[in-house]
Amino acid sequence: MAPEPITFLGRVKRDRASGVVTPVAEAARRMSSYRVAASNDFPLMEQMRDRAREIRLHTLANLDRYLAQFASQVEANGGHVHWAADGDEANAIITEIAQANEVKSVVKSKSMVTEEIELNEALEQVGISVVESDLGEFIVQLSNDKPSHIIAPVLHKTRYDIGELFADKLDAPYTTDPSQLTEIARSHLRREFLTADMGISGCNMGIADSGTVVLVTNEGNGRLTTTAPRIHVTVMGMERIVPSFADASAVLEVLARAGTGQRLSVYTNLVSGPRRHGDPDGPDAFHVVILDNGRSRTLSGSEAEILACIRCGACLNICPVYREVGGHAYGFTYPGPIGAVVTPALKGLDEWHELPYASTLCGACVEACPVRIDIPKMLLTLRSKAVDDGHLPGWLTFAVGRYASAATHPRQFRVLLKAGGVVGSMMAKDGWITKAPSHGANWTGARDLPQPAKTPFHARWKQRHGS
Amino acid sequence: MDRKGFLDRVRQATATADLPPVRQDPPGALIGDLSTADLVGRFVERATEVNADVRVVTADGALEQVVGIMEEYKADEYLGWPDSQMPIPGIGAGLIARGYSPRPSEVPSDNRLLHQTAYYDLVVGITGADGGLAESGSIVLTHGQNRSRMASLIPDAHIALLAASTIVESLSHWAALKSESVTRSANLVVITGPSRTGDIEMHLTQGVHGPRHVHILVLDDR
Ligand code: SF4
């Protein structure tokens, strides 16, 4: 799937013009400040981050072993395990489970991985109705939109947008009060949720030694989806494994703190198979679909560490680029710094070679990341791979070509610098060039350029020190 | 794809994975020093911070508190766990004696859908808790043995009964000490305050799909 419109810059311009990025910066800044406050409040935060990182890396290095153990334990608990090489296979497996069990309606809890494989579309195509139960995802679904943040899907919408949407689509009285809007969604959806035949969830973690799926939510949709319907299907990216409950605890200790600034999210839901003898409720059947979809390729190479990600969203919140461009500009399910690495890693550089440039390499993301993933390092590696693959951005080819020629001819170099100073001062306003012509427009289309000095450095040096 | 093919591919990938040096054994929980002279006090403080209503009660006074909450919600029935599964004895029997009626919690095997919607309008759910986590103000619930999951999920208000002696420092402590709590039942839930969302302009709203109100009665059994 190629992104639409086709260039990163094109998407940025579209979203800035439509105003969807306007609420993003402030919300992201607030979420970052919650993370900082929660981290400062927890005396073990730094140690716990190190521990969570060690756990994630240890698991990745031994992933085949832990996946095998996890699958065997799920089966021992009475669940079914399915292996999907890609999104199409996963969608086919889930559709088959639904059809074999005469499922007509599905309720889903928030899950990025099902966005990644476009599961809703696949189910709707065969006539199964799908309802998103996370409030943000429900709003996304109702407005035919895409999530713009991995834990706050409608960060880009205002209460006014949502008020209008509910008035229009749900026939609700127009209001802009978030509590009332939440109440409208709750009452509209409750019966639908409760009568669904099948619940589909993502998976924050799979615990290998007990075959347990861990689901973290604040609203309770992760519990609803796994309690009321007669069938529960979990879709799990293959990297979401940890060895034991003890290991899971360290990850949970940092996850909510980094994501929303909570000590723990409201519901940490651990599901180990279908309901057992003596359980008054819970699903009769439990399935786990384990998804590769580019992950084994990622694991085999220089971006392996990105699979340690616990999807907290902290790197999005802190990223100066994300704050300015919002989530949709990244063109795929995973926005922000994590997306700039994971999208090209999972989907290949051919269509996604621009994303590694959607960063200033300032390093704020490593600082914020609870498992200290070195995102800037991977962005650089990806950039160099993209260049090796012949994906040098056009303006850069031109500029580097000119520079190579000038740098080896000192006279030409001096003439060009001088010319640059003169032309630059003609184009600049208040010391900044905001609109450069020709290839230069590719730079100034996205950012301003400081006006070059009228007299080049080497000339000033000569004036001061002679020769 | 079949299991073997899938896992072979993963094995090959791990062989060339470019990862920093990793520990040989699974690292496990980090048990740092979170000690406090007053574990229960910290639990009460932290659970209150996440908007739970916490009351420390005696065995004799617990029933009065529950009745008070029932009256607050004008509820005459509830969905609850049986007394045998509760850390504070006699609450169910006491409620029945006072004319309150518990709703059956079993899934009728012939009408699953009826069960799914049975508690749609129910206002109060009453459960026990296996333990508490002082650091985060959370309660831990395992399900099974007639312990309904829906009781802490569907009603508007959740009353949880907790023995002070089962409160530990943190989730890490719980996971390290009580790992069998995960394998023992098909469902374990850690609950930290009432259901909430910040999805609309990060405005905190309580009670989305789960209960809007959580009342925790801590039995002082130390
Ligand atoms: S890369 Fe790190 S900060 Fe970003 S979402 Fe993943 S875990 Fe969170």
Short mmCIF file of C-alpha atoms in Angstrom, two decimals, chain A residues 27 30-31 34 42 44 47-48 51 53-55 57-58 60-61 64 66-68 71-72 83-85 89 133-136 154 158-159 178-179 181-183 186 190-191 193-196 210 212 218-219 221 223-224 227-230 238 245-247 249 252-253 257 262-272 274-276 278-282 284 290 292 296 299-302, chain B residues 1-3 6-7 9-11 13-14 16-20 22-30 32-34 46 49 105-107 112-113 115-117 120 133 135-136 138 143-150 152-154 156 170-172 174-176 178-179 181-197 199-203 205 207-212:
data_model
loop_
_atom_site.label_atom_id
_atom_site.label_comp_id
_atom_site.label_asym_id
_atom_site.label_seq_id
_atom_site.Cartn_x
_atom_site.Cartn_y
_atom_site.Cartn_z
CA ALA A 27 -1.81 17.85 23.57
CA ARG A 30 0.82 18.03 27.95
CA MET A 31 1.28 14.28 27.65
CA TYR A 34 2.61 14.03 32.55
CA PHE A 42 8.69 7.13 41.03
CA LEU A 44 12.76 3.41 40.73
CA GLN A 47 16.32 1.39 37.16
CA MET A 48 12.95 0.11 35.99
CA ARG A 51 15.17 -3.54 33.53
CA ARG A 53 14.92 -2.71 28.25
CA GLU A 54 16.91 -5.77 29.32
CA ILE A 55 13.74 -7.84 29.32
CA LEU A 57 16.15 -7.29 24.35
CA HIS A 58 16.60 -10.65 26.03
CA LEU A 60 14.02 -10.62 21.10
CA ALA A 61 17.34 -12.45 21.10
CA ASP A 64 11.73 -18.30 18.60
CA TYR A 66 9.68 -17.90 23.78
CA LEU A 67 7.14 -17.89 20.96
CA ALA A 68 7.12 -21.68 20.93
CA ALA A 71 2.01 -21.10 21.85
CA SER A 72 2.24 -24.38 23.75
CA TRP A 83 0.43 -18.35 12.61
CA ALA A 84 0.14 -15.59 10.02
CA ALA A 85 3.03 -14.66 7.72
CA GLU A 89 -3.11 -14.44 6.05
CA SER A 133 -15.22 0.15 21.48
CA ASP A 134 -12.37 2.48 22.42
CA LEU A 135 -13.91 5.96 22.43
CA GLY A 136 -11.14 7.42 20.27
CA VAL A 154 -8.16 11.43 17.95
CA THR A 158 -11.37 19.12 18.82
CA ARG A 159 -14.49 18.79 20.97
CA PRO A 178 -16.41 16.02 26.69
CA SER A 179 -18.30 14.29 29.52
CA LEU A 181 -19.98 13.40 24.45
CA THR A 182 -18.56 10.39 26.27
CA GLU A 183 -21.99 9.65 27.71
CA ARG A 186 -21.48 5.05 25.95
CA ARG A 190 -23.52 -0.28 25.15
CA ARG A 191 -26.09 -2.72 23.85
CA PHE A 193 -21.04 -4.11 22.57
CA LEU A 194 -22.86 -6.47 24.86
CA THR A 195 -24.59 -8.39 22.12
CA ALA A 196 -21.54 -8.97 19.89
CA SER A 210 1.77 -19.02 31.22
CA THR A 212 -1.28 -15.21 28.94
CA ASN A 218 -8.24 2.87 30.70
CA GLU A 219 -11.83 2.70 29.51
CA ASN A 221 -12.86 -1.85 26.39
CA ARG A 223 -12.14 -6.18 29.37
CA LEU A 224 -15.50 -5.83 27.70
CA THR A 227 -15.63 -10.92 28.71
CA ALA A 228 -19.02 -10.59 27.06
CA PRO A 229 -18.72 -12.21 23.57
CA ARG A 230 -18.63 -15.99 23.25
CA MET A 238 5.14 -11.72 17.10
CA PHE A 245 4.58 -12.43 34.68
CA ALA A 246 7.52 -11.07 36.66
CA ASP A 247 9.07 -9.73 33.45
CA SER A 249 5.48 -6.42 35.66
CA LEU A 252 3.93 -2.48 33.01
CA GLU A 253 5.65 -0.33 35.64
CA ARG A 257 4.08 6.25 33.32
CA GLN A 262 -0.39 7.16 35.25
CA ARG A 263 1.26 4.74 37.67
CA LEU A 264 -0.73 1.95 36.05
CA SER A 265 -3.50 2.20 33.51
CA VAL A 266 -6.97 1.61 34.97
CA TYR A 267 -7.29 -1.98 33.71
CA THR A 268 -4.43 -4.40 33.32
CA ASN A 269 -6.25 -7.46 32.04
CA LEU A 270 -4.50 -10.83 31.94
CA VAL A 271 -6.29 -13.46 29.90
CA SER A 272 -5.12 -17.07 30.04
CA PRO A 274 -11.18 -19.39 27.55
CA ARG A 275 -13.32 -19.58 30.68
CA ARG A 276 -12.65 -22.60 32.83
CA GLY A 278 -16.56 -23.01 37.48
CA ASP A 279 -16.17 -19.64 35.75
CA PRO A 280 -19.57 -17.96 35.65
CA ASP A 281 -18.67 -15.86 32.61
CA GLY A 282 -15.98 -15.18 30.02
CA ASP A 284 -16.15 -20.07 25.49
CA ILE A 290 0.50 -14.47 15.82
CA ASP A 292 4.89 -11.68 11.27
CA SER A 296 11.16 -11.39 11.04
CA LEU A 299 14.54 -8.73 13.39
CA SER A 300 17.19 -10.13 11.05
CA GLY A 301 18.88 -6.78 10.46
CA SER A 302 20.06 -3.44 11.76
CA MET B 1 1.67 -20.51 7.66
CA ASP B 2 2.46 -23.51 9.85
CA ARG B 3 4.08 -23.27 13.26
CA PHE B 6 6.99 -19.53 11.15
CA LEU B 7 9.33 -20.37 13.99
CA ARG B 9 11.95 -17.98 10.02
CA VAL B 10 12.11 -16.31 13.45
CA ARG B 11 15.06 -18.49 14.46
CA ALA B 13 16.23 -13.87 12.01
CA THR B 14 17.52 -14.00 15.59
CA THR B 16 21.64 -12.26 12.39
CA ALA B 17 19.74 -9.74 14.55
CA ASP B 18 21.75 -6.62 15.23
CA LEU B 19 21.01 -6.25 18.95
CA PRO B 20 23.04 -4.80 21.81
CA VAL B 22 21.68 -9.09 26.14
CA ARG B 23 21.39 -10.96 29.42
CA GLN B 24 21.47 -14.73 29.22
CA ASP B 25 18.64 -15.35 31.69
CA PRO B 26 15.25 -13.66 31.81
CA PRO B 27 15.77 -10.60 34.05
CA GLY B 28 12.44 -10.87 35.95
CA ALA B 29 10.81 -8.32 38.25
CA LEU B 30 12.76 -5.46 39.76
CA GLY B 32 13.38 -2.01 44.53
CA ASP B 33 12.96 -0.39 47.89
CA LEU B 34 9.46 1.01 48.12
CA ARG B 46 -2.77 6.39 46.13
CA GLU B 49 -5.52 9.92 44.04
CA SER B 105 -24.00 -14.69 37.72
CA GLU B 106 -23.89 -17.94 35.68
CA VAL B 107 -23.92 -17.94 31.89
CA ARG B 112 -25.57 -16.94 26.05
CA LEU B 113 -26.85 -13.69 24.59
CA HIS B 115 -26.45 -13.44 29.85
CA GLN B 116 -24.37 -10.95 27.91
CA THR B 117 -27.07 -8.31 28.24
CA TYR B 120 -27.28 -3.90 31.18
CA LEU B 133 -0.89 -2.70 45.45
CA GLU B 135 2.31 2.07 45.27
CA SER B 136 -0.34 2.45 42.57
CA SER B 138 -4.65 -0.84 42.68
CA HIS B 143 -11.80 -14.79 38.44
CA GLY B 144 -13.28 -18.28 38.37
CA GLN B 145 -14.86 -20.32 41.21
CA ASN B 146 -18.10 -18.37 40.89
CA ARG B 147 -16.29 -15.07 40.77
CA SER B 148 -18.06 -13.08 38.08
CA ARG B 149 -15.94 -10.90 35.81
CA MET B 150 -18.92 -8.79 34.90
CA SER B 152 -16.52 -5.37 38.41
CA LEU B 153 -17.12 -4.29 34.82
CA ILE B 154 -20.73 -3.68 33.82
CA ASP B 156 -22.08 1.78 37.27
CA SER B 170 3.71 -2.76 44.15
CA LEU B 171 2.80 -4.70 41.02
CA SER B 172 6.40 -5.90 40.79
CA TRP B 174 2.89 -9.01 43.48
CA ALA B 175 4.26 -10.55 40.29
CA ALA B 176 7.37 -11.82 42.04
CA LYS B 178 2.28 -14.44 43.50
CA SER B 179 3.10 -15.59 40.00
CA SER B 181 -2.21 -16.04 40.55
CA VAL B 182 -1.92 -15.82 36.75
CA THR B 183 -1.94 -19.54 36.09
CA ARG B 184 -4.57 -20.31 38.70
CA SER B 185 -7.38 -18.60 36.81
CA ALA B 186 -8.28 -17.74 33.25
CA ASN B 187 -8.55 -14.07 34.08
CA LEU B 188 -6.67 -11.76 36.41
CA VAL B 189 -7.39 -8.04 36.43
CA VAL B 190 -5.51 -5.24 38.12
CA ILE B 191 -7.89 -2.31 38.63
CA THR B 192 -6.56 1.18 39.31
CA GLY B 193 -9.46 3.54 39.90
CA PRO B 194 -12.70 3.92 37.96
CA SER B 195 -12.90 3.53 34.17
CA ARG B 196 -11.72 6.68 32.44
CA THR B 197 -10.89 8.27 29.12
CA ASP B 199 -9.70 10.79 24.33
CA ILE B 200 -11.57 14.06 23.84
CA GLU B 201 -9.06 16.89 24.15
CA MET B 202 -7.45 15.01 27.03
CA HIS B 203 -10.38 15.97 29.21
CA THR B 205 -14.04 11.68 31.93
CA GLY B 207 -17.00 5.78 33.41
CA VAL B 208 -16.71 4.82 29.78
CA HIS B 209 -17.23 1.08 29.58
CA GLY B 210 -16.31 0.15 33.10
CA PRO B 211 -17.73 1.52 36.36
CA ARG B 212 -17.90 5.25 36.94
#
